Coordinates of C-alpha atoms and ligand atoms in Angstrom, one line a residue:
Chain A
M1 CA 2.1 -37.6 -5.2
I2 CA 1.8 -38.1 -1.4
Q3 CA 2.5 -41.8 -0.8
D4 CA 0.7 -42.3 2.5
K5 CA -2.1 -39.8 3.0
A6 CA -2.9 -40.9 6.5
Q7 CA 0.7 -40.6 7.7
W8 CA 1.1 -37.2 5.9
L9 CA -2.0 -35.9 7.6
E10 CA -0.8 -37.2 11.0
E11 CA 2.6 -35.5 10.6
A12 CA 1.0 -32.2 9.3
S13 CA -1.4 -32.1 12.2
K14 CA 1.3 -32.5 14.7
K15 CA 3.5 -29.9 13.1
I16 CA 1.0 -27.1 12.7
K17 CA -1.4 -28.0 15.6
V18 CA -4.5 -28.1 13.5
P19 CA -7.0 -31.0 13.4
K20 CA -6.5 -33.5 10.5
E21 CA -9.9 -32.9 9.1
L22 CA -9.3 -29.2 8.5
I23 CA -5.9 -29.9 6.9
E24 CA -7.5 -32.6 4.7
K25 CA -10.1 -30.1 3.5
A26 CA -7.4 -27.4 2.8
F27 CA -5.3 -29.8 0.8
K28 CA -8.0 -31.7 -1.0
D29 CA -6.6 -31.0 -4.4
E30 CA -3.1 -32.2 -3.5
L31 CA -4.4 -35.3 -1.7
D32 CA -7.2 -36.4 -3.9
G33 CA -6.7 -34.6 -7.2
N34 CA -4.1 -35.3 -9.8
P35 CA -2.1 -32.1 -9.9
S36 CA 0.5 -31.9 -12.7
I37 CA 4.2 -32.0 -11.9
D38 CA 4.4 -28.2 -12.6
A39 CA 1.4 -27.2 -10.4
P40 CA 2.3 -24.9 -7.5
L41 CA 2.9 -27.1 -4.5
E42 CA 1.7 -25.8 -1.1
I43 CA 3.0 -27.0 2.3
P44 CA 1.4 -26.6 5.8
D45 CA 3.7 -24.7 8.2
I46 CA 3.7 -22.7 11.4
M47 CA 6.1 -20.1 12.9
D48 CA 6.2 -20.7 16.7
I49 CA 8.4 -19.5 19.5
T50 CA 8.0 -19.6 23.3
Y51 CA 9.0 -16.9 25.7
K52 CA 9.7 -16.0 29.4
Y53 CA 9.7 -12.3 28.9
T54 CA 10.2 -9.5 31.5
Y55 CA 8.1 -6.4 32.2
G56 CA 11.3 -4.7 33.4
G57 CA 10.7 -1.4 35.2
I58 CA 6.9 -1.5 34.9
S59 CA 6.6 -5.0 36.6
R60 CA 4.8 -3.3 39.6
F61 CA 2.0 -2.2 37.3
F62 CA 1.0 -5.8 36.6
R63 CA 1.7 -7.0 40.1
E64 CA -0.7 -4.3 41.5
I65 CA -3.4 -5.4 39.1
R66 CA -2.8 -9.1 39.6
D67 CA -2.4 -9.1 43.4
N68 CA -4.3 -6.0 44.6
K69 CA -6.8 -5.2 41.8
Q70 CA -5.4 -1.7 41.7
L71 CA -4.5 0.4 38.7
Y72 CA -1.4 2.5 38.9
G73 CA 0.1 5.1 36.7
T74 CA 3.5 6.9 36.9
K75 CA 4.0 10.6 37.5
C76 CA 7.0 12.5 36.1
T77 CA 9.0 13.9 39.0
K78 CA 9.7 17.1 36.9
C79 CA 6.6 18.0 34.8
G80 CA 4.1 16.1 36.8
K81 CA 2.5 14.3 33.8
V82 CA 0.8 11.1 34.8
W83 CA 1.4 8.3 32.4
L84 CA -0.9 5.4 31.6
P85 CA 0.4 3.0 30.2
P86 CA 3.0 3.6 32.8
R87 CA 6.7 4.3 32.1
I88 CA 9.6 4.6 34.5
N89 CA 10.9 7.8 32.8
C90 CA 9.4 10.8 31.0
N91 CA 10.1 11.2 27.3
E92 CA 9.7 15.0 27.5
C93 CA 11.9 15.7 30.6
Y94 CA 14.2 12.7 30.5
T95 CA 13.7 12.3 34.2
P96 CA 12.4 9.4 36.3
T97 CA 8.7 9.0 37.2
Q98 CA 7.1 7.6 40.4
W99 CA 4.1 5.3 41.0
V100 CA 0.7 6.9 41.7
K101 CA -2.6 5.2 42.4
L102 CA -5.3 5.8 39.8
G103 CA -9.1 5.9 40.1
S104 CA -11.5 3.1 39.0
T105 CA -13.5 5.2 36.6
A106 CA -12.8 6.3 33.0
G107 CA -14.3 7.9 29.9
I108 CA -14.3 6.9 26.2
V109 CA -12.2 9.4 24.2
T110 CA -12.5 7.5 20.9
Y111 CA -13.6 3.9 20.1
T112 CA -14.4 1.5 17.3
I113 CA -16.3 -1.8 17.2
V114 CA -14.4 -4.8 15.7
Y115 CA -16.7 -7.2 13.9
Y116 CA -13.9 -9.1 12.1
G117 CA -10.9 -9.9 14.2
T118 CA -7.8 -12.1 14.1
S119 CA -8.0 -15.9 14.8
V120 CA -7.2 -15.1 18.5
F121 CA -10.5 -13.3 18.7
F122 CA -12.7 -16.0 17.2
G123 CA -16.0 -16.1 19.3
K124 CA -15.2 -12.7 20.9
T125 CA -16.5 -10.4 18.1
P126 CA -18.0 -7.9 18.0
Y127 CA -16.0 -6.1 20.7
V128 CA -15.4 -2.5 21.5
C129 CA -11.8 -1.3 21.3
A130 CA -11.4 2.2 22.8
F131 CA -8.9 4.8 24.0
V132 CA -10.1 5.7 27.5
K133 CA -9.0 8.3 30.0
V134 CA -8.7 6.8 33.4
A135 CA -9.4 9.2 36.4
G136 CA -6.0 10.6 37.5
A137 CA -4.1 9.9 34.2
D138 CA -3.1 12.4 31.6
T139 CA -2.6 10.0 28.7
L140 CA -5.1 7.6 27.2
I141 CA -4.9 3.8 27.4
M142 CA -6.3 1.4 24.9
Q143 CA -8.8 -1.1 26.4
N144 CA -11.8 -3.2 25.6
I145 CA -15.2 -2.1 26.8
F146 CA -17.5 -5.0 27.6
M147 CA -21.2 -4.2 27.1
E148 CA -24.4 -6.1 26.1
D149 CA -25.1 -3.9 23.1
V150 CA -21.8 -2.8 21.5
K151 CA -23.7 -0.3 19.3
K152 CA -24.4 1.8 22.5
A153 CA -20.7 2.7 22.7
R154 CA -20.1 6.4 22.2
I155 CA -17.5 9.1 22.9
G156 CA -17.8 10.5 26.4
M157 CA -19.4 7.4 27.8
K158 CA -18.6 7.0 31.5
L159 CA -16.9 3.7 32.5
T160 CA -16.0 1.6 35.5
I161 CA -13.1 -0.8 35.8
Q162 CA -13.6 -4.5 36.3
F163 CA -11.1 -7.1 37.2
K164 CA -10.9 -10.7 36.1
E165 CA -11.4 -13.3 38.9
H166 CA -8.3 -15.3 38.2
R167 CA -5.6 -12.8 37.1
N168 CA -2.4 -13.6 35.2
G169 CA -0.5 -10.2 35.3
D170 CA -1.4 -9.0 31.8
M171 CA -3.7 -6.6 30.1
G172 CA -6.4 -9.2 30.0
D173 CA -6.8 -8.9 33.8
F174 CA -9.0 -5.9 33.6
W175 CA -11.4 -4.1 31.2
F176 CA -14.1 -1.4 31.5
V177 CA -17.9 -1.6 31.5
P178 CA -20.4 1.3 31.2
A179 CA -20.8 3.1 34.6
Q180 CA -24.1 2.5 36.4
E181 CA -25.6 5.9 35.3
E182 CA -25.0 4.9 31.6
L183 CA -27.3 1.9 31.9
Chain B
M1 CA 21.3 18.2 -2.7
N2 CA 21.3 16.6 -6.1
K3 CA 18.1 16.3 -8.2
V4 CA 16.5 12.8 -8.2
G5 CA 14.7 11.5 -11.3
I6 CA 12.6 8.4 -12.0
V7 CA 13.7 6.7 -15.2
G8 CA 12.1 3.2 -14.9
V9 CA 8.9 1.7 -13.5
G10 CA 7.9 -1.9 -13.2
T11 CA 5.0 -3.4 -11.3
T12 CA 3.6 -7.0 -11.3
S13 CA -0.2 -7.5 -11.1
F14 CA -1.6 -7.0 -7.6
K15 CA -3.8 -10.0 -6.8
A16 CA -5.2 -11.9 -3.9
R17 CA -2.7 -14.7 -4.3
W18 CA 0.3 -15.4 -6.5
L19 CA 0.2 -19.1 -6.1
E20 CA 2.7 -19.6 -8.9
K21 CA 5.4 -17.2 -7.6
T22 CA 7.4 -16.9 -4.4
Y23 CA 8.3 -13.5 -3.0
Y24 CA 11.7 -13.4 -4.6
E25 CA 10.3 -14.5 -7.9
L26 CA 7.8 -11.7 -7.7
A27 CA 10.6 -9.3 -6.8
Y28 CA 12.6 -10.5 -9.8
D29 CA 9.6 -9.8 -12.2
A30 CA 9.3 -6.2 -11.0
A31 CA 13.1 -5.6 -11.1
K32 CA 13.2 -6.9 -14.7
L33 CA 10.3 -4.8 -15.8
A34 CA 11.8 -1.7 -14.2
L35 CA 15.3 -2.3 -15.7
E36 CA 13.8 -2.8 -19.1
D37 CA 11.7 0.3 -18.7
A38 CA 14.8 2.3 -17.9
G39 CA 16.7 0.7 -20.7
I40 CA 19.6 -0.3 -18.4
D41 CA 21.4 -3.5 -17.3
K42 CA 21.4 -4.5 -13.6
K43 CA 25.2 -3.9 -13.7
E44 CA 24.4 -0.2 -13.9
V45 CA 22.5 -0.2 -10.6
G46 CA 24.5 1.4 -7.8
G47 CA 22.5 -0.1 -5.0
V48 CA 19.0 -1.4 -4.0
V49 CA 16.6 -0.3 -1.3
Y50 CA 14.0 -3.0 -0.4
G51 CA 10.6 -2.3 1.0
I52 CA 9.2 -5.4 2.7
Y53 CA 6.9 -5.2 5.6
N54 CA 6.1 -8.3 7.5
E55 CA 8.3 -11.3 8.4
F56 CA 5.3 -13.5 9.1
F57 CA 3.8 -12.7 5.6
E58 CA 7.0 -13.8 3.9
R59 CA 7.6 -16.7 6.4
Q60 CA 11.1 -15.3 6.4
F61 CA 13.2 -12.9 8.5
M62 CA 15.6 -10.7 6.4
P63 CA 13.9 -11.6 3.1
D64 CA 15.8 -8.8 1.4
V65 CA 19.0 -10.7 1.5
Y66 CA 17.6 -13.5 -0.5
I67 CA 16.0 -11.2 -3.0
H68 CA 19.3 -9.3 -3.4
N69 CA 20.9 -12.6 -4.3
Y70 CA 18.0 -13.9 -6.4
I71 CA 18.0 -10.7 -8.6
G72 CA 21.7 -10.8 -9.1
M73 CA 22.7 -7.7 -7.2
G74 CA 25.3 -9.5 -5.0
L75 CA 27.9 -7.3 -3.3
K76 CA 26.1 -4.1 -4.2
P77 CA 24.9 -1.8 -1.4
S78 CA 21.5 -2.7 0.0
V79 CA 19.2 -1.9 2.9
R80 CA 15.7 -3.0 3.8
V81 CA 13.0 -0.6 5.0
A82 CA 10.1 -1.8 7.1
T83 CA 7.7 0.9 8.2
G84 CA 4.4 -0.9 8.2
G85 CA 1.9 0.2 5.5
A86 CA 4.3 3.1 4.7
T87 CA 7.1 0.6 3.8
G88 CA 7.0 1.3 0.1
G89 CA 7.0 5.1 0.5
A90 CA 9.7 5.1 3.1
A91 CA 11.8 2.8 0.8
V92 CA 11.5 5.5 -1.9
F93 CA 12.4 8.1 0.6
V94 CA 15.6 6.2 1.5
G95 CA 16.4 5.6 -2.2
W96 CA 15.9 9.3 -2.8
T97 CA 18.6 10.2 -0.1
W98 CA 21.1 7.8 -1.8
I99 CA 20.8 9.8 -5.0
A100 CA 20.3 13.3 -3.5
S101 CA 23.5 12.8 -1.4
G102 CA 25.5 12.1 -4.5
L103 CA 26.4 8.6 -3.3
Y104 CA 25.1 6.8 -6.3
D105 CA 23.9 7.6 -9.8
I106 CA 21.4 4.8 -10.2
V107 CA 19.4 3.2 -7.4
M108 CA 16.6 0.6 -7.5
V109 CA 13.8 0.8 -5.0
L110 CA 12.1 -2.6 -4.9
G111 CA 9.0 -3.4 -2.8
V112 CA 7.4 -6.8 -2.5
E113 CA 4.9 -8.6 -0.3
K114 CA 3.5 -12.1 -0.2
A115 CA 0.7 -11.4 2.2
T116 CA -1.5 -14.4 1.8
D117 CA 0.7 -17.4 2.1
N118 CA -0.5 -17.7 5.6
Y119 CA -3.8 -19.6 6.1
N120 CA -6.4 -20.0 8.7
Y121 CA -7.6 -23.6 8.6
T122 CA -10.8 -23.0 10.6
V123 CA -12.3 -20.6 8.2
G124 CA -10.4 -21.9 5.1
H125 CA -9.1 -18.4 4.3
P126 CA -5.9 -16.4 5.0
T127 CA -7.4 -13.2 6.4
P128 CA -7.6 -14.0 10.2
E129 CA -3.9 -15.1 10.1
T130 CA -3.0 -12.1 7.9
L131 CA -4.6 -9.8 10.6
K132 CA -2.8 -11.7 13.3
A133 CA 0.5 -11.3 11.6
I134 CA -0.1 -7.5 11.4
L135 CA -1.2 -7.3 15.0
F136 CA 2.3 -8.3 16.1
S137 CA 3.1 -4.7 15.0
G138 CA 0.8 -3.4 17.8
D139 CA 2.6 -2.9 21.2
M140 CA 2.8 -6.4 22.4
T141 CA 2.2 -5.6 26.1
F142 CA -0.5 -2.9 25.9
E143 CA -2.2 -2.9 22.5
N144 CA -1.8 -6.3 20.8
P145 CA -4.0 -8.0 23.5
M146 CA -6.8 -5.5 22.9
G147 CA -7.3 -6.7 19.4
L148 CA -6.2 -3.6 17.6
T149 CA -6.6 -4.6 14.0
A150 CA -5.4 -2.4 11.2
A151 CA -8.9 -1.3 10.5
A152 CA -9.4 -0.4 14.2
S153 CA -6.2 1.5 14.1
Y154 CA -7.6 3.8 11.4
A155 CA -11.2 3.8 12.9
L156 CA -10.0 5.3 16.2
P157 CA -8.9 8.6 14.8
L158 CA -11.7 8.6 12.3
I159 CA -14.5 8.2 14.8
A160 CA -13.0 11.0 16.9
H161 CA -13.0 13.2 13.8
I162 CA -16.6 12.3 13.0
N163 CA -17.5 13.2 16.6
K164 CA -15.8 16.6 16.2
Y165 CA -16.9 17.6 12.7
G166 CA -19.9 15.3 11.8
T167 CA -17.9 14.2 8.8
P168 CA -17.0 12.2 6.8
T169 CA -20.5 10.7 6.5
E170 CA -20.9 7.0 5.7
K171 CA -22.2 8.1 2.2
Q172 CA -19.1 10.3 1.6
M173 CA -16.9 7.3 2.5
A174 CA -19.0 5.1 0.2
M175 CA -18.3 7.6 -2.6
V176 CA -14.5 7.2 -2.1
S177 CA -15.0 3.4 -2.4
I178 CA -17.0 3.8 -5.6
K179 CA -14.4 6.2 -7.1
N180 CA -11.4 4.0 -6.3
H181 CA -13.0 0.7 -7.5
K182 CA -14.0 2.5 -10.7
N183 CA -10.6 4.1 -11.3
A184 CA -9.1 0.6 -11.0
M185 CA -11.1 -0.4 -14.1
N186 CA -8.5 1.6 -16.1
N187 CA -5.6 -0.1 -14.5
P188 CA -4.5 -3.5 -16.0
I189 CA -2.6 -4.6 -12.8
A190 CA -5.5 -3.8 -10.4
Q191 CA -7.0 -6.4 -8.1
S192 CA -10.5 -5.0 -7.5
P193 CA -11.8 -3.2 -10.6
K194 CA -15.6 -2.8 -10.0
L195 CA -18.6 -0.7 -10.6
L196 CA -20.4 -0.1 -7.3
T197 CA -23.3 1.9 -6.0
V198 CA -23.7 3.7 -2.7
D199 CA -26.1 1.0 -1.6
D200 CA -23.6 -1.7 -2.5
V201 CA -21.1 -0.2 -0.1
L202 CA -23.5 0.8 2.7
N203 CA -25.1 -2.7 2.6
S204 CA -21.9 -4.6 2.6
K205 CA -20.8 -6.5 5.7
M206 CA -19.6 -4.4 8.7
I207 CA -15.9 -5.2 9.3
T208 CA -14.9 -2.5 11.8
Y209 CA -17.2 0.3 12.6
P210 CA -17.7 2.5 10.6
F211 CA -15.9 0.5 7.8
K212 CA -18.0 -1.9 5.8
F213 CA -16.5 -4.5 3.5
Y214 CA -16.2 -2.1 0.5
D215 CA -14.6 0.6 2.7
N216 CA -11.6 -1.6 3.2
C217 CA -8.6 -2.3 0.9
L218 CA -7.9 -6.0 0.3
Y219 CA -4.6 -7.7 1.0
S220 CA -2.6 -8.2 -2.2
E221 CA 0.5 -10.0 -3.3
G222 CA 2.8 -8.3 -5.8
A223 CA 6.0 -6.4 -6.4
S224 CA 6.9 -3.0 -7.7
A225 CA 10.2 -1.4 -8.6
I226 CA 11.3 2.0 -9.7
I227 CA 14.7 3.1 -10.9
L228 CA 16.0 6.4 -9.4
A229 CA 18.7 8.4 -11.1
S230 CA 20.9 11.4 -10.5
E231 CA 20.2 14.4 -12.8
K232 CA 23.2 13.5 -15.0
A233 CA 22.1 9.8 -15.3
A234 CA 18.4 10.7 -15.7
K235 CA 19.1 13.0 -18.6
A236 CA 21.3 10.4 -20.2
L237 CA 18.7 7.7 -19.9
S238 CA 15.6 9.6 -20.8
D239 CA 14.2 12.6 -22.7
N240 CA 11.3 12.6 -20.3
P241 CA 12.2 11.5 -16.7
A242 CA 9.9 12.2 -13.8
W243 CA 11.5 14.1 -10.9
I244 CA 11.0 13.7 -7.2
T245 CA 11.2 17.3 -6.1
G246 CA 10.1 17.0 -2.5
V247 CA 10.0 14.3 0.2
G248 CA 8.8 14.2 3.7
L249 CA 8.8 11.5 6.4
S250 CA 7.2 11.7 9.8
L251 CA 6.6 9.2 12.7
D252 CA 4.0 10.3 15.2
K253 CA 3.7 8.9 18.7
A254 CA 2.9 5.2 18.3
F255 CA 1.0 5.1 21.6
A256 CA -1.7 7.3 20.1
G257 CA -3.1 7.9 23.6
E258 CA -0.2 10.4 24.1
R259 CA -1.1 12.5 21.0
D260 CA -2.4 16.0 21.4
D261 CA -5.1 15.7 18.8
I262 CA -6.4 12.2 17.8
T263 CA -8.6 13.6 15.1
V264 CA -5.8 14.6 12.8
F265 CA -3.4 12.4 10.6
T266 CA -0.5 14.5 12.1
S267 CA 2.3 12.5 10.5
S268 CA 0.7 13.2 7.1
L269 CA 0.4 16.9 8.0
Y270 CA 4.1 17.0 8.8
A271 CA 5.4 14.8 5.9
G272 CA 3.2 16.8 3.5
R273 CA 4.4 20.1 4.9
D274 CA 8.1 19.1 4.4
A275 CA 7.5 17.7 0.9
Y276 CA 5.5 20.9 -0.1
K277 CA 8.3 23.1 1.2
M278 CA 11.0 21.3 -0.6
S279 CA 9.0 21.5 -3.9
G280 CA 8.0 25.1 -3.3
I281 CA 4.3 24.2 -3.3
K282 CA 2.3 26.8 -1.4
N283 CA -1.3 26.0 -2.4
P284 CA -1.6 22.3 -2.9
R285 CA -5.3 22.4 -3.9
K286 CA -4.3 24.6 -6.9
E287 CA -0.8 23.4 -7.7
L288 CA -1.3 19.6 -7.5
D289 CA -2.7 18.0 -10.6
F290 CA -3.4 14.6 -8.9
A291 CA -2.5 12.6 -5.9
E292 CA -2.0 8.9 -5.1
L293 CA -3.2 8.6 -1.5
H294 CA -3.0 5.8 1.0
D295 CA -6.7 4.8 1.0
A296 CA -6.3 1.7 3.2
F297 CA -9.8 2.6 4.3
T298 CA -12.2 5.1 2.7
G299 CA -12.3 7.4 5.6
A300 CA -8.5 7.6 5.7
E301 CA -8.5 9.1 2.2
I302 CA -10.9 11.8 3.3
L303 CA -8.8 12.6 6.4
S304 CA -5.8 12.7 4.2
Y305 CA -7.3 15.5 2.0
E306 CA -7.4 17.5 5.2
A307 CA -3.9 16.6 6.5
F308 CA -2.5 17.5 3.1
N309 CA -4.3 20.8 3.1
F310 CA -6.5 20.2 0.1
C311 CA -9.2 21.8 2.3
K312 CA -9.9 22.9 5.9
P313 CA -10.2 20.2 8.6
G314 CA -13.8 18.9 8.5
D315 CA -14.3 19.8 4.8
G316 CA -12.7 16.6 3.3
G317 CA -16.0 14.9 2.7
K318 CA -17.1 17.8 0.5
L319 CA -14.3 17.2 -1.9
I320 CA -15.7 13.8 -2.8
E321 CA -19.2 15.1 -2.8
D322 CA -18.3 17.9 -5.2
G323 CA -16.4 15.6 -7.5
V324 CA -13.1 17.4 -7.1
V325 CA -11.2 14.2 -6.5
E326 CA -12.9 12.2 -9.3
M327 CA -11.0 11.6 -12.5
T328 CA -13.2 14.3 -14.0
G329 CA -12.4 16.7 -11.1
D330 CA -9.6 19.2 -10.9
L331 CA -7.6 17.2 -8.3
P332 CA -8.1 13.5 -9.1
V333 CA -7.1 11.2 -6.2
S334 CA -5.7 7.7 -6.9
P335 CA -6.2 7.4 -10.6
S336 CA -4.5 3.9 -10.2
G337 CA -7.5 2.8 -8.0
G338 CA -5.4 3.2 -4.9
L339 CA -5.2 0.6 -2.3
I340 CA -8.9 -0.1 -2.5
G341 CA -9.0 -0.6 -6.2
C342 CA -5.5 -1.6 -7.2
G343 CA -4.7 -3.4 -4.0
H344 CA -2.4 -3.3 -1.0
A345 CA 0.7 -5.4 -1.5
V346 CA 2.1 -3.6 1.6
G347 CA 5.9 -3.2 0.9
A348 CA 5.1 -2.8 -2.8
T349 CA 2.3 -0.3 -2.4
G350 CA 4.2 2.9 -1.9
V351 CA 6.6 2.0 -4.7
M352 CA 3.7 1.2 -7.0
Q353 CA 2.1 4.6 -6.2
T354 CA 5.3 6.5 -6.8
G355 CA 5.7 4.6 -10.1
E356 CA 2.2 5.6 -11.0
A357 CA 2.9 9.2 -10.3
A358 CA 5.9 9.0 -12.6
L359 CA 3.8 7.4 -15.4
Q360 CA 1.2 10.2 -14.9
V361 CA 3.7 13.1 -15.2
Q362 CA 5.5 11.4 -18.1
G363 CA 2.1 11.0 -19.9
R364 CA 2.4 7.3 -19.9
A365 CA -0.6 6.4 -17.7
E366 CA -2.7 5.2 -20.7
K367 CA -6.4 4.9 -19.8
R368 CA -6.0 6.4 -16.4
Q369 CA -4.0 9.4 -17.6
V370 CA -4.9 12.6 -15.9
K371 CA -4.9 15.4 -18.5
N372 CA -1.9 17.6 -18.4
A373 CA -0.6 16.0 -15.2
R374 CA 2.5 18.0 -14.1
V375 CA 2.6 17.7 -10.4
G376 CA 1.5 14.8 -8.2
L377 CA 1.5 13.9 -4.5
V378 CA 2.2 10.4 -3.2
Q379 CA 1.3 9.3 0.4
S380 CA 2.3 6.1 2.2
I381 CA 0.9 5.5 5.7
G382 CA 1.8 2.9 8.2
G383 CA 2.1 2.0 11.9
P384 CA -0.5 2.1 14.7
A385 CA -3.2 4.8 14.2
T386 CA -1.4 6.2 11.1
A387 CA 1.8 6.9 13.0
W388 CA 4.0 6.9 9.9
T389 CA 3.7 8.9 6.7
A390 CA 6.1 9.2 3.8
A391 CA 5.2 11.8 1.2
M392 CA 6.7 12.5 -2.2
I393 CA 6.1 15.2 -4.8
V394 CA 6.6 13.9 -8.4
E395 CA 6.9 16.5 -11.2
R396 CA 7.1 16.6 -14.9
Q397 CA 10.3 17.3 -16.8
D398 CA 9.3 20.7 -18.2
K399 CA 8.4 21.9 -14.7
I400 CA 12.1 21.6 -13.8
K401 CA 14.8 24.2 -14.6
G402 CA 17.7 23.3 -16.8
K403 CA 17.4 21.8 -20.3
V404 CA 19.1 18.8 -21.8
V405 CA 21.7 19.9 -24.3
K406 CA 21.0 18.1 -27.5
G407 CA 23.6 15.5 -28.5
S408 CA 25.0 15.2 -25.0
R409 CA 22.9 12.2 -24.1
A410 CA 25.0 9.5 -25.7
K411 CA 28.1 11.0 -24.1
A412 CA 26.5 11.3 -20.7
K413 CA 25.2 7.8 -20.9
A414 CA 28.6 6.4 -21.7
K415 CA 30.0 8.3 -18.7
V416 CA 27.4 6.8 -16.4
K417 CA 28.1 3.3 -17.8
A418 CA 31.8 3.7 -17.3
K419 CA 31.3 4.8 -13.7
A420 CA 29.0 1.9 -13.0
A421 CA 31.5 -0.5 -14.6
R422 CA 34.2 0.9 -12.3
R423 CA 32.0 0.2 -9.3
K424 CA 31.3 -3.4 -10.5
R425 CA 33.1 -5.8 -8.3
Ligands
ZN501 ZN1 8.2 15.1 32.5

């Protein structure tokens, strides 16, 4: 039996970063019931780790987005393939690539609409998740399409890029919206 | 290469939550069942291959090392396989190579997953955290932030396929759901045995377009083990072993935006081609008696019919409409209920499916037995946009050349035991 419920809730809340009320609800049986000594015992926990990670050779891709609102791909110096997501070498030719400016339009190659997401996406569903072909790129990149009515998403839909006002240097800095002629 | 037999099968119940067992306790239960089924002691096992997918599920990195200890296999060879949803199948593939190479006579393949110990306190249910744990398998820079859930990962190729061929229709997909939930009613370990109608499926809640609630498999907890044996050991241990006569493993481009054709489950096409070639199967539609496919989502099963050449691309939906893949059809798919009916205890799933295929060809599948099941296909899919496929062909004893010489079994068994004893440290 938990000796001091208030203290147990206090410590649990601090440990897993969840409000006490929600923990109390989840552990009602353990806190208020009278479970037998052999009953399975559950424990609140969290797996957490902080980072300061590097983008390595593709750092410029995110600096161009953050600082200049410009999308870049990389072009293989041998076969000429333009990669997006960018990569600093070509996996076909095993040769270096160079940075090339890409356009601000794109098209949906395939998509889906997510109605039930992870806890990170609470309040953001439904959203459109698509593989899009950006003007100037040879490969497809996965992006979210922001639109009033997600049911209007379709393969072949023309898109325009939009940038976030305050950009952080990550994939959340830009997204696509249906182009003017699609509206 | 040496022949590889299956001489023991053991699977725990697949259920939403095993509150009364930890992952290594579940692993122990499956190991014990499989050893008993094979009629051997753990001392006779040459090594163990573990199939465990997700560290966040188990709340443990390197969970295999603790299982190896817990099930009393200390100092024996061991390796863990983690290939997303294909983990179980890929573990069987690796176990197969250990026998085929002649390294060991008896190998245990043990898959386990504790998928729902995580918990989302806001909704009072594990699922959002389970999905979050899976999403760490999406490329962390480019795809994880886009909210690519497992369902979305399958929906992207599927919608491209529907756009190209007009199939599968939502009704065809609903029919797969109905079939697999119904098949599960014959499976005592299944999580979701149910009788459903087309309307039940079509009217269920939209999860990820075009998948409704009943188009999805559910996350399960459970464990499954099989005992693989060399020809010599298999014949010593059983009159009626199942044989894995073909294997294939393929990993497609994980950045699916680089693929030539997004409408095809290309890794299944390649893994299937290799497995068929090894088994000498030329016309799978005619030569296969059943298949256990990776129906994580209904549409995935239909695209798999096409990837495995049961029919032409675009014709998969017709196979369910025509009843071909029903228990009463001539190529029943997922008699176990598959992932949708039996459940998806990720690392255990492919092992369970391979064990099911063995039970089928051995004539031990009880109420879900396919009549005269001689040859079956097993598929295990994992990774972003079905990047990974492991495929196995499981065949019945009398399909294999070479007969057991009467009276030689006891002798052979003694030899195998002696060899195992020598290896015991
Ligand atoms: Zn190149």
